[in-house]
Short mmCIF file of C-alpha atoms and ligand atoms in Angstrom, two decimals:
data_model
loop_
_atom_site.label_atom_id
_atom_site.label_comp_id
_atom_site.label_asym_id
_atom_site.label_seq_id
_atom_site.Cartn_x
_atom_site.Cartn_y
_atom_site.Cartn_z
CA GLY A 1 -17.53 1.70 17.97
CA ARG A 2 -15.06 -1.24 19.12
CA GLU A 3 -11.47 -1.17 19.25
CA TRP A 4 -9.95 -3.85 17.25
CA THR A 5 -7.03 -5.89 18.62
CA VAL A 6 -3.98 -6.94 16.49
CA VAL A 7 -3.72 -10.71 16.85
CA GLY A 8 0.26 -10.03 17.57
CA ALA A 9 -0.46 -7.41 20.44
CA LEU A 10 -2.38 -9.75 23.02
CA ASN A 11 -0.74 -10.34 25.77
CA GLY A 12 -0.70 -10.97 29.58
CA SER A 13 -1.38 -7.32 30.66
CA LEU A 14 -5.10 -7.40 28.56
CA LYS A 15 -6.15 -10.56 31.44
CA ASP A 16 -9.76 -10.32 31.50
CA GLN A 17 -11.10 -7.64 28.64
CA GLU A 18 -12.47 -7.95 26.29
CA VAL A 19 -11.19 -8.22 23.36
CA LEU A 20 -12.27 -8.01 18.82
CA ILE A 21 -10.21 -9.85 16.84
CA ARG A 22 -9.87 -10.50 13.11
CA GLY A 23 -7.85 -13.57 11.39
CA ARG A 24 -8.57 -16.90 9.62
CA VAL A 25 -9.38 -19.83 10.90
CA HIS A 26 -5.73 -21.20 11.19
CA THR A 27 -6.99 -25.10 12.92
CA THR A 28 -10.05 -26.25 15.23
CA ARG A 29 -9.47 -29.04 17.68
CA PRO A 30 -12.96 -30.30 19.43
CA VAL A 31 -12.51 -31.74 22.69
CA GLY A 32 -15.67 -33.67 23.48
CA ASN A 33 -19.50 -31.48 22.41
CA LYS A 34 -18.92 -29.01 24.73
CA LEU A 35 -15.54 -27.50 23.66
CA ALA A 36 -13.91 -26.52 20.60
CA PHE A 37 -10.50 -24.29 20.35
CA VAL A 38 -9.65 -22.54 17.38
CA VAL A 39 -6.65 -21.44 16.59
CA VAL A 40 -6.61 -17.95 15.40
CA ARG A 41 -4.17 -16.57 12.60
CA GLU A 42 -3.42 -12.64 11.65
CA ARG A 43 -0.72 -11.84 9.91
CA VAL A 44 2.75 -13.45 11.70
CA SER A 45 0.69 -14.30 14.52
CA THR A 46 -1.86 -16.84 16.07
CA VAL A 47 -3.95 -16.85 19.05
CA GLN A 48 -5.41 -19.78 20.82
CA CYS A 49 -9.45 -18.99 21.13
CA LEU A 50 -11.72 -21.60 22.48
CA ALA A 51 -15.45 -22.11 22.77
CA THR A 52 -17.19 -23.75 26.00
CA VAL A 53 -20.94 -24.27 27.27
CA LYS A 54 -21.88 -21.65 29.45
CA PRO A 55 -25.79 -21.81 30.13
CA ASP A 56 -25.67 -18.45 30.14
CA SER A 57 -23.78 -17.34 27.13
CA VAL A 58 -22.46 -19.66 24.95
CA SER A 59 -24.67 -22.62 23.34
CA LYS A 60 -24.13 -25.72 22.49
CA GLU A 61 -25.00 -24.58 18.41
CA MET A 62 -22.08 -22.23 19.13
CA VAL A 63 -19.90 -24.11 19.73
CA ARG A 64 -20.80 -26.84 16.50
CA PHE A 65 -20.35 -23.71 14.71
CA VAL A 66 -16.92 -22.84 15.84
CA ARG A 67 -16.34 -26.49 15.18
CA SER A 68 -17.96 -26.46 12.17
CA LEU A 69 -15.38 -23.62 10.52
CA SER A 70 -13.48 -24.93 7.40
CA ASN A 71 -9.81 -23.59 7.94
CA GLU A 72 -8.63 -20.72 6.52
CA SER A 73 -12.22 -19.00 7.02
CA ILE A 74 -12.01 -15.41 8.36
CA VAL A 75 -13.87 -15.01 11.88
CA ASP A 76 -14.37 -11.74 13.94
CA VAL A 77 -14.08 -12.85 17.37
CA ILE A 78 -15.08 -11.08 20.64
CA GLY A 79 -14.07 -12.76 24.17
CA VAL A 80 -11.67 -11.98 27.03
CA VAL A 81 -8.23 -12.68 27.69
CA SER A 82 -7.40 -15.30 29.94
CA VAL A 83 -3.79 -16.40 30.72
CA PRO A 84 -3.15 -20.16 31.20
CA ASP A 85 -0.55 -21.80 33.88
CA VAL A 86 0.97 -23.88 30.89
CA GLU A 87 3.17 -22.98 27.45
CA ILE A 88 1.08 -22.84 24.98
CA LYS A 89 1.96 -24.62 22.35
CA GLY A 90 0.15 -24.26 18.84
CA ALA A 91 0.06 -20.57 18.55
CA THR A 92 2.49 -17.56 18.89
CA GLN A 93 0.66 -15.96 21.80
CA GLN A 94 1.27 -16.86 25.45
CA VAL A 95 -2.48 -15.92 26.30
CA GLU A 96 -6.23 -17.55 25.01
CA VAL A 97 -9.58 -15.24 24.32
CA GLN A 98 -12.58 -17.47 25.68
CA ILE A 99 -14.82 -16.55 22.98
CA LYS A 100 -18.27 -14.61 23.69
CA LYS A 101 -19.18 -13.68 20.12
CA LEU A 102 -17.83 -15.21 16.44
CA TYR A 103 -18.90 -14.08 13.43
CA CYS A 104 -17.54 -16.04 10.11
CA VAL A 105 -16.79 -12.93 7.66
CA SER A 106 -15.92 -15.15 5.15
CA ARG A 107 -15.91 -19.17 4.00
CA ALA A 108 -13.11 -20.88 2.58
CA ALA A 109 -13.32 -23.49 0.81
CA LYS A 110 -11.14 -26.91 0.93
CA THR A 111 -7.71 -25.70 -0.19
CA PRO A 112 -5.48 -27.63 -2.43
CA ILE A 113 -2.80 -27.09 0.49
CA THR A 114 -3.25 -26.67 3.98
CA ILE A 115 -1.22 -23.88 5.46
CA GLU A 116 -0.35 -26.54 8.28
CA ASP A 117 1.92 -28.78 5.72
CA ALA A 118 3.30 -25.52 3.48
CA SER A 119 4.58 -24.35 7.28
CA ARG A 120 6.49 -27.43 8.21
CA SER A 121 10.33 -27.52 8.03
CA GLU A 122 12.45 -29.84 7.16
CA ALA A 123 13.31 -30.71 10.48
CA GLU A 124 10.02 -31.76 12.00
CA ILE A 125 9.34 -33.92 8.76
CA GLU A 126 12.59 -35.85 9.29
CA LYS A 127 11.57 -35.90 12.90
CA ALA A 128 8.37 -37.87 12.36
CA SER A 129 9.67 -39.90 9.56
CA LYS A 130 12.01 -41.76 12.26
CA GLU A 131 9.26 -42.10 14.49
CA GLY A 132 7.44 -44.19 11.68
CA VAL A 133 5.04 -41.13 11.11
CA GLN A 134 5.00 -39.72 6.86
CA LEU A 135 3.96 -36.44 7.01
CA PRO A 136 2.95 -34.17 3.71
CA ARG A 137 5.88 -31.78 1.62
CA VAL A 138 4.76 -29.18 0.08
CA ASN A 139 6.84 -29.04 -3.14
CA GLN A 140 7.98 -25.50 -4.68
CA ASP A 141 5.94 -26.17 -7.19
CA THR A 142 2.86 -26.63 -6.01
CA ARG A 143 3.65 -23.92 -3.96
CA LEU A 144 3.95 -21.41 -7.02
CA ASN A 145 0.91 -22.61 -8.21
CA ASN A 146 -1.17 -21.92 -5.00
CA ARG A 147 1.02 -19.18 -3.51
CA VAL A 148 -1.96 -16.79 -2.81
CA ILE A 149 -2.39 -19.66 0.19
CA ASP A 150 1.46 -20.63 -0.30
CA ILE A 151 1.66 -16.53 1.05
CA ARG A 152 -0.54 -17.02 3.93
CA THR A 153 2.62 -18.77 5.70
CA LEU A 154 4.18 -17.23 8.89
CA ALA A 155 7.85 -17.89 6.76
CA ASN A 156 6.08 -16.27 3.60
CA GLN A 157 4.32 -13.55 5.76
CA GLY A 158 7.82 -12.67 7.38
CA ILE A 159 9.91 -13.16 3.61
CA PHE A 160 7.61 -10.20 2.20
CA ARG A 161 7.80 -7.78 5.36
CA ILE A 162 10.93 -8.11 5.49
CA GLN A 163 12.20 -6.87 1.27
CA SER A 164 9.55 -4.08 2.33
CA GLN A 165 11.63 -3.28 5.08
CA VAL A 166 14.68 -3.56 3.03
CA GLY A 167 13.32 -1.48 0.21
CA ASN A 168 12.25 1.14 3.16
CA ILE A 169 15.32 1.64 4.50
CA PHE A 170 17.05 2.18 0.76
CA ARG A 171 14.76 4.90 -0.10
CA GLN A 172 14.87 6.26 3.55
CA PHE A 173 18.75 6.10 3.74
CA LEU A 174 19.34 7.23 0.15
CA LEU A 175 17.02 10.33 0.47
CA SER A 176 18.66 11.19 3.91
CA GLU A 177 21.74 11.30 1.54
CA ASN A 178 20.52 14.15 -0.96
CA PHE A 179 19.09 11.48 -3.57
CA VAL A 180 16.37 11.99 -5.73
CA GLU A 181 14.14 8.95 -6.66
CA ILE A 182 13.91 8.91 -10.08
CA HIS A 183 11.59 6.44 -12.74
CA THR A 184 13.63 5.56 -16.11
CA PRO A 185 11.53 4.13 -19.20
CA LYS A 186 10.98 0.14 -18.68
CA LEU A 187 10.24 -0.05 -22.94
CA ILE A 188 13.51 0.97 -24.60
CA ALA A 189 15.26 0.42 -27.99
CA GLY A 190 17.85 -2.23 -27.49
CA SER A 191 20.28 -3.72 -24.43
CA SER A 192 21.66 -1.87 -22.14
CA GLU A 193 23.89 -4.43 -20.90
CA GLY A 194 25.74 -5.69 -23.88
CA GLY A 195 24.38 -8.77 -23.48
CA SER A 196 22.12 -10.68 -25.46
CA ALA A 197 19.70 -11.78 -23.37
CA VAL A 198 17.07 -9.38 -23.73
CA PHE A 199 13.11 -9.82 -24.23
CA ARG A 200 12.25 -8.21 -27.35
CA LEU A 201 9.09 -6.49 -28.73
CA ASP A 202 7.70 -4.68 -31.27
CA TYR A 203 6.97 -1.38 -30.52
CA LYS A 204 4.68 0.34 -32.72
CA GLY A 205 6.51 -1.65 -35.56
CA GLN A 206 9.78 -0.64 -34.04
CA SER A 207 12.23 -2.88 -33.15
CA ALA A 208 12.20 -2.20 -28.70
CA CYS A 209 12.71 -4.39 -25.59
CA LEU A 210 12.18 -4.65 -21.99
CA ALA A 211 14.32 -2.92 -19.95
CA GLN A 212 17.60 -5.16 -18.51
CA SER A 213 17.79 -2.05 -16.34
CA PRO A 214 18.25 1.58 -15.59
CA GLN A 215 21.58 1.98 -16.60
CA LEU A 216 21.22 3.99 -19.21
CA HIS A 217 18.70 6.01 -18.18
CA LYS A 218 20.42 6.70 -14.92
CA GLN A 219 23.59 7.80 -16.26
CA MET A 220 21.68 10.26 -18.10
CA SER A 221 20.51 11.80 -15.44
CA ILE A 222 23.29 12.12 -13.78
CA CYS A 223 24.62 14.63 -16.79
CA GLY A 224 21.04 16.30 -16.20
CA ASP A 225 22.08 17.38 -13.26
CA PHE A 226 20.36 15.29 -10.63
CA GLY A 227 23.68 14.72 -8.58
CA ARG A 228 22.86 11.55 -6.85
CA VAL A 229 20.23 9.29 -8.00
CA PHE A 230 18.34 5.91 -7.30
CA GLU A 231 15.44 3.88 -8.67
CA THR A 232 13.53 0.85 -7.65
CA GLY A 233 11.56 -0.99 -10.17
CA PRO A 234 11.12 -4.22 -12.18
CA VAL A 235 14.87 -5.50 -14.10
CA PHE A 236 13.77 -8.02 -17.42
CA ARG A 237 16.60 -10.49 -18.65
CA ALA A 238 15.23 -13.30 -20.37
CA GLU A 239 18.04 -15.47 -19.24
CA ASP A 240 18.62 -19.05 -19.38
CA SER A 241 19.18 -19.91 -16.73
CA TYR A 242 17.44 -22.55 -14.59
CA THR A 243 20.06 -21.92 -11.24
CA HIS A 244 17.99 -20.93 -7.60
CA ARG A 245 19.68 -17.60 -8.04
CA HIS A 246 18.44 -16.10 -11.45
CA LEU A 247 15.07 -14.95 -12.35
CA CYS A 248 13.68 -13.88 -15.83
CA GLU A 249 12.11 -10.84 -13.59
CA PHE A 250 13.29 -9.33 -11.05
CA THR A 251 13.72 -6.17 -8.56
CA GLY A 252 16.10 -3.32 -8.63
CA LEU A 253 17.50 -0.85 -6.81
CA ASP A 254 19.36 1.20 -8.95
CA VAL A 255 22.40 4.54 -7.46
CA GLU A 256 23.87 6.53 -9.72
CA MET A 257 25.58 9.62 -8.52
CA GLU A 258 28.24 11.96 -8.90
CA ILE A 259 32.16 11.46 -8.03
CA LYS A 260 34.38 13.98 -6.83
CA LYS A 261 38.01 12.00 -6.64
CA HIS A 262 37.75 8.16 -6.21
CA TYR A 263 35.74 5.67 -6.74
CA SER A 264 35.62 4.30 -3.20
CA GLU A 265 32.85 7.27 -2.95
CA VAL A 266 30.45 4.68 -4.27
CA MET A 267 31.56 2.06 -2.45
CA ASP A 268 31.32 4.07 1.11
CA ILE A 269 27.46 4.71 0.08
CA VAL A 270 27.24 1.10 -0.47
CA ASP A 271 28.80 0.71 2.98
CA ARG A 272 27.00 2.71 4.62
CA LEU A 273 23.84 1.69 2.83
CA PHE A 274 23.14 -1.81 3.54
CA VAL A 275 24.72 -1.39 7.57
CA THR A 276 21.51 0.53 7.74
CA ILE A 277 19.75 -2.51 6.42
CA PHE A 278 21.13 -4.95 8.41
CA ASP A 279 21.01 -3.18 11.18
CA GLY A 280 17.46 -1.93 10.61
CA LEU A 281 16.63 -6.02 9.43
CA ASN A 282 17.95 -7.14 13.02
CA ASN A 283 15.32 -4.31 15.10
CA VAL A 284 12.25 -4.04 13.07
CA CYS A 285 11.78 -7.67 11.47
CA LYS A 286 12.43 -9.05 14.34
CA LYS A 287 9.46 -11.33 14.77
CA GLU A 288 9.26 -11.83 10.81
CA LEU A 289 13.47 -13.27 10.92
CA GLU A 290 12.10 -15.91 13.39
CA ALA A 291 9.23 -16.98 11.91
CA VAL A 292 11.58 -17.40 8.66
CA ALA A 293 13.75 -18.78 11.12
CA LYS A 294 11.57 -21.47 12.77
CA GLN A 295 10.43 -23.02 9.03
CA TYR A 296 14.30 -22.78 7.12
CA PRO A 297 16.50 -22.51 10.07
CA PHE A 298 19.59 -20.11 9.22
CA GLU A 299 22.37 -17.74 11.30
CA PRO A 300 21.53 -14.75 11.43
CA LEU A 301 24.52 -12.67 8.61
CA LYS A 302 27.53 -11.17 10.40
CA TYR A 303 28.70 -8.25 9.35
CA LYS A 304 31.35 -6.06 11.12
CA PRO A 305 30.07 -1.89 11.30
CA LYS A 306 32.45 -1.03 8.34
CA THR A 307 32.30 -2.93 5.94
CA LEU A 308 35.82 -5.65 4.81
CA ARG A 309 36.97 -4.58 1.00
CA LEU A 310 38.93 -6.52 -0.52
CA THR A 311 40.82 -6.17 -4.17
CA PHE A 312 40.49 -8.81 -7.21
CA GLU A 313 44.00 -10.06 -6.83
CA GLU A 314 43.91 -10.25 -2.84
CA GLY A 315 40.90 -12.18 -3.68
CA VAL A 316 42.53 -14.66 -6.46
CA GLN A 317 45.82 -14.68 -4.05
CA MET A 318 43.56 -15.90 -1.34
CA LEU A 319 42.13 -18.44 -3.51
CA LYS A 320 45.43 -19.82 -4.62
CA ASP A 321 46.50 -19.79 -1.27
CA ALA A 322 43.67 -22.27 -0.65
CA GLY A 323 45.00 -24.17 -3.93
CA VAL A 324 42.32 -23.11 -6.24
CA GLU A 325 42.64 -22.66 -10.39
CA ILE A 326 41.75 -19.55 -10.87
CA ASP A 327 41.99 -17.06 -14.03
CA PRO A 328 44.03 -14.24 -12.52
CA LEU A 329 41.80 -11.86 -15.57
CA GLY A 330 38.52 -14.05 -15.65
CA ASP A 331 35.42 -13.58 -13.68
CA LEU A 332 34.94 -15.96 -11.10
CA ASN A 333 32.91 -18.55 -11.26
CA THR A 334 29.84 -19.28 -8.78
CA GLU A 335 32.10 -21.96 -7.30
CA SER A 336 34.93 -19.98 -6.49
CA GLU A 337 32.59 -17.12 -5.35
CA ARG A 338 31.32 -19.50 -2.20
CA LYS A 339 35.18 -20.48 -2.14
CA LEU A 340 36.42 -16.93 -1.57
CA GLY A 341 32.77 -16.57 0.81
CA GLN A 342 34.06 -19.43 3.62
CA LEU A 343 37.54 -18.26 2.68
CA VAL A 344 36.88 -13.97 4.14
CA LEU A 345 34.46 -15.90 6.91
CA GLU A 346 37.24 -17.50 8.78
CA LYS A 347 39.77 -15.24 8.10
CA TYR A 348 37.99 -11.67 8.14
CA GLY A 349 35.13 -12.89 10.30
CA THR A 350 32.28 -11.26 7.77
CA GLU A 351 29.25 -12.78 5.40
CA PHE A 352 29.77 -9.30 3.79
CA TYR A 353 32.20 -8.18 1.97
CA ILE A 354 32.62 -5.99 -0.97
CA LEU A 355 35.60 -7.23 -4.10
CA HIS A 356 36.89 -4.45 -6.29
CA ARG A 357 39.20 -3.61 -8.82
CA TYR A 358 38.03 -6.15 -11.44
CA PRO A 359 39.36 -7.29 -14.01
CA LEU A 360 38.09 -4.82 -17.20
CA ALA A 361 37.24 -7.57 -19.82
CA VAL A 362 34.36 -9.19 -17.25
CA ARG A 363 32.73 -5.71 -17.24
CA PRO A 364 30.63 -3.74 -19.29
CA PHE A 365 31.84 -2.05 -21.52
CA TYR A 366 31.02 1.08 -19.87
CA THR A 367 33.14 0.38 -17.11
CA MET A 368 35.86 3.07 -16.26
CA PRO A 369 39.22 0.71 -16.21
CA CYS A 370 41.93 1.97 -13.70
CA HIS A 371 43.77 4.94 -14.48
CA ASP A 372 47.34 2.81 -13.50
CA ASN A 373 46.80 -0.33 -15.32
CA SER A 374 44.11 -0.78 -17.67
CA LEU A 375 43.83 -4.45 -17.02
CA TYR A 376 41.77 -4.13 -14.19
CA SER A 377 38.57 -1.71 -13.57
CA ASN A 378 37.22 0.57 -11.25
CA SER A 379 34.36 -1.85 -10.60
CA PHE A 380 33.03 -4.05 -8.09
CA ASP A 381 30.82 -6.97 -6.43
CA VAL A 382 29.32 -7.26 -3.21
CA PHE A 383 28.43 -10.65 -1.66
CA ILE A 384 26.78 -11.73 0.38
CA ARG A 385 27.81 -15.57 2.30
CA GLY A 386 29.51 -16.16 -1.25
CA GLU A 387 26.97 -14.94 -3.45
CA GLU A 388 26.64 -11.64 -5.26
CA ILE A 389 23.79 -8.79 -4.60
CA ILE A 390 25.40 -6.22 -6.05
CA SER A 391 27.28 -4.67 -9.38
CA GLY A 392 28.84 -1.54 -9.40
CA ALA A 393 31.58 0.65 -11.13
CA GLN A 394 32.70 3.95 -11.85
CA ARG A 395 31.21 4.82 -15.47
CA ILE A 396 33.40 6.15 -18.86
CA HIS A 397 31.81 9.98 -18.84
CA ILE A 398 34.16 10.05 -21.97
CA PRO A 399 31.87 10.25 -24.87
CA GLU A 400 34.81 9.20 -27.58
CA PHE A 401 36.31 6.40 -25.46
CA LEU A 402 32.89 4.59 -24.62
CA ALA A 403 32.28 4.24 -27.71
CA GLU A 404 35.18 2.96 -28.42
CA ARG A 405 34.96 0.84 -26.08
CA ALA A 406 31.08 -0.30 -26.84
CA GLN A 407 32.91 -1.10 -30.26
CA ALA A 408 35.13 -3.66 -28.73
CA CYS A 409 32.35 -5.31 -26.90
CA GLY A 410 30.53 -5.97 -30.08
CA ILE A 411 27.41 -3.60 -29.39
CA ASP A 412 26.41 -1.59 -32.47
CA VAL A 413 27.11 1.21 -31.07
CA LYS A 414 23.57 3.31 -33.32
CA THR A 415 21.41 1.48 -30.81
CA ILE A 416 22.91 3.16 -27.68
CA SER A 417 23.49 6.76 -29.24
CA THR A 418 21.14 9.10 -28.20
CA TYR A 419 23.00 7.78 -24.44
CA ILE A 420 26.20 7.87 -25.89
CA ASP A 421 25.49 11.89 -27.12
CA SER A 422 24.77 12.77 -24.08
CA PHE A 423 28.25 13.17 -22.35
CA ARG A 424 28.90 15.56 -25.33
CA TYR A 425 27.50 18.87 -23.50
CA GLY A 426 29.88 18.01 -19.85
CA ALA A 427 29.66 14.53 -18.40
CA PRO A 428 30.42 15.03 -14.73
CA PRO A 429 32.42 11.80 -13.27
CA HIS A 430 30.16 9.29 -12.05
CA GLY A 431 29.01 5.69 -10.78
CA GLY A 432 26.78 3.26 -8.81
CA PHE A 433 25.31 0.70 -8.79
CA GLY A 434 22.58 -2.11 -8.87
CA VAL A 435 20.92 -4.49 -6.01
CA GLY A 436 18.94 -7.29 -6.93
CA LEU A 437 16.47 -7.12 -4.05
CA GLU A 438 15.62 -10.42 -4.38
CA ARG A 439 18.62 -12.00 -4.28
CA VAL A 440 19.38 -9.69 -0.55
CA VAL A 441 16.56 -10.80 1.43
CA MET A 442 17.56 -14.36 0.10
CA LEU A 443 20.93 -14.52 1.68
CA PHE A 444 19.99 -12.67 4.84
CA CYS A 445 17.89 -15.26 5.32
CA GLY A 446 20.30 -18.17 4.16
CA LEU A 447 17.52 -19.18 1.65
CA ASN A 448 18.30 -22.00 -0.28
CA ASN A 449 15.81 -19.89 -3.27
CA ILE A 450 15.46 -16.75 -5.60
CA ARG A 451 12.05 -17.85 -5.60
CA LYS A 452 10.85 -18.21 -2.04
CA THR A 453 11.91 -14.13 -1.97
CA SER A 454 10.07 -13.15 -5.10
CA LEU A 455 6.35 -13.04 -4.34
CA TYR A 456 5.17 -13.96 -8.08
CA PRO A 457 8.80 -15.47 -9.87
CA ARG A 458 9.19 -15.03 -12.95
CA ASP A 459 11.65 -17.80 -14.65
CA PRO A 460 12.37 -19.50 -18.18
CA LEU A 461 9.31 -21.73 -17.45
CA ARG A 462 7.34 -19.90 -15.32
CA ILE A 463 4.75 -16.49 -15.75
CA ALA A 464 2.01 -17.68 -13.86
CA PRO A 465 0.58 -16.95 -11.48
P1 ATP B 1 25.42 -10.94 -13.05
O1 ATP B 1 24.95 -10.57 -14.24
O2 ATP B 1 25.78 -8.90 -12.28
O3 ATP B 1 27.17 -10.72 -12.94
P2 ATP B 1 25.06 -13.07 -11.69
O4 ATP B 1 25.32 -13.39 -10.19
O5 ATP B 1 24.02 -13.46 -12.07
O6 ATP B 1 25.37 -11.62 -12.07
P3 ATP B 1 26.35 -13.62 -13.64
O7 ATP B 1 27.67 -13.31 -14.89
O8 ATP B 1 25.31 -14.27 -15.05
O9 ATP B 1 26.17 -13.55 -12.67
O10 ATP B 1 27.24 -15.57 -13.70
C1 ATP B 1 28.60 -15.73 -12.37
C2 ATP B 1 29.07 -16.71 -12.51
O11 ATP B 1 27.74 -17.68 -12.28
C3 ATP B 1 29.39 -17.55 -14.16
O12 ATP B 1 30.67 -17.12 -14.32
C4 ATP B 1 28.95 -18.66 -13.97
O13 ATP B 1 29.65 -19.87 -13.49
C5 ATP B 1 27.55 -18.85 -13.11
N1 ATP B 1 26.13 -19.06 -13.53
C6 ATP B 1 25.41 -18.17 -14.11
N2 ATP B 1 24.54 -18.61 -15.00
C7 ATP B 1 24.86 -19.75 -15.02
C8 ATP B 1 24.07 -21.08 -14.78
N3 ATP B 1 22.88 -21.02 -15.91
N4 ATP B 1 24.09 -22.66 -14.39
C9 ATP B 1 25.31 -22.69 -13.55
N5 ATP B 1 26.25 -21.51 -13.64
C10 ATP B 1 25.35 -20.31 -14.05
P1 AMO B 2 23.95 -6.72 -12.86
O1 AMO B 2 23.95 -7.06 -14.51
O2 AMO B 2 25.62 -7.69 -12.25
O3 AMO B 2 24.63 -5.17 -13.07
O4 AMO B 2 22.53 -6.97 -12.21
C1 AMO B 2 22.54 -5.91 -10.92
C2 AMO B 2 22.39 -7.05 -9.83
O5 AMO B 2 20.89 -7.46 -10.03
C3 AMO B 2 21.23 -9.03 -9.07
N1 AMO B 2 20.73 -9.80 -10.62
C4 AMO B 2 19.81 -10.77 -10.57
N2 AMO B 2 18.81 -11.51 -9.92
C5 AMO B 2 18.04 -12.24 -10.20
N3 AMO B 2 17.94 -12.65 -11.26
C6 AMO B 2 18.43 -12.56 -12.14
N4 AMO B 2 18.52 -12.90 -13.43
C7 AMO B 2 19.42 -11.37 -11.91
N5 AMO B 2 20.60 -10.51 -12.42
C8 AMO B 2 20.84 -10.02 -12.05
C9 AMO B 2 22.04 -9.02 -8.62
C10 AMO B 2 22.92 -8.18 -9.38
O6 AMO B 2 24.23 -8.26 -8.26
N6 AMO B 2 23.74 -1.82 -14.46
C11 AMO B 2 24.50 -3.14 -13.56
C12 AMO B 2 24.24 -2.28 -12.55
C13 AMO B 2 25.40 -0.72 -12.06
O7 AMO B 2 26.38 -1.25 -12.63
O8 AMO B 2 24.69 0.37 -11.53
C14 AMO B 2 23.52 -4.46 -13.40
O9 AMO B 2 22.40 -4.58 -14.32
O10 AMO B 2 21.95 -9.03 -7.11
#
């Protein structure tokens, strides 16, 4: 019948009250043989508990038992909240719990990596090193090999709660704008982006592959009169990319919608959606963002209430003015994207912007060319801190033209005939975009590797755990 209190809710207003909490043993520290400290951790919060021998309640055996608890064991603690005069350094909550009873719910074996080591910032390691102390550094592979333990760190708990909120706000926003959530097949006949980076498989004797994107089916759903659709789901890319921002499987947030007049209607949705996501994260994920920043320091993202839009030509001009050699009808490479991000920040004071009217030649076959100049297209990419998080465009809704463009891009039209046919029975002008969820979280938090924002990352070298 006793109520549970979450560790994160423990504060001075509960002074002298008895509470019941459950958490993991984060650290234990004995002091003499009559006192033991145990820091209990629950999600992104920690509290210092202490067991001290008291003739009528806490026995010597009890204190010995507390001291013997292995880190990461799960414990239930009944104790009284007190507020010490001094700041508590090793815990997030500024109160102590005087232990009356402690039960061990699950005892942990010695872990291959310790949460303490895995939680240390680079700055802490360097500071200690200057003082002549070599603290262990847990590298990326060791973390990923022991992911279930690694994701218990406060920073990782923060990262995946932030990721959850991005998905939540994405869904809430789009539902409120009359979008319908759809679920398209992940087993499809061929490539959906025109590229070769697909995982092939045998589908009961037919050749098939894992969907590179929901592109074809989200467009077909617009032909099926859903008006506005969105989907969140896995996206598979057989990338040969060993970079900090490419995965072989990632989570795609996809949107597709009818357009009345202009592809700017799609960019309007991107604008309001992402300002809502960023505002939302800053409001509801304060503690999570703090936990991430403590281990991986970053500056809050600079963005505007109305998102900056630049044309590709304007971007190219800015780069040229800065002395960067650039092909005006080619794609931007990673380096020039970064550089443009810096230039935009200096000139406009924002780290989030939309670059649109890309050269047609660097966009997928289904992209609508600009009506005034067919060298360019009604398409856009969106950047955070100089790196791409979104690609989007108006699509070609005229079947003959679509087939012609597919052929021109070297695609075997037979493999996408049902897609092209779906535009033959009346198709509204439409457009949409695709967001890489892991990239959004990585770049919002200024992290340096997409593996940090993928729970169980899949890259060319890793398919476990
Ligand atoms: P999208 O597929 O939407 O364009 P992306 O960010 O994956 O998203 P790519 O088209 O794959 O972008 O690549 C964009 C740029 O990134 C390329 O022009 C290239 O300079 C660089 N790039 C891509 N893959 C690699 C890689 N494996 N190694 C180094 N640079 C790469
Ligand atoms: P694109 O191929 O640009 O566009 O993908 C959309 C977004 O997905 C993310 N992304 C990736 N994230 C992690 N690892 C990867 N290998 C990877 N590749 C892409 C990026 C990118 O911006 N159908 C179009 C979208 C559309 O036009 O609606 C598409 O798939 O954040």
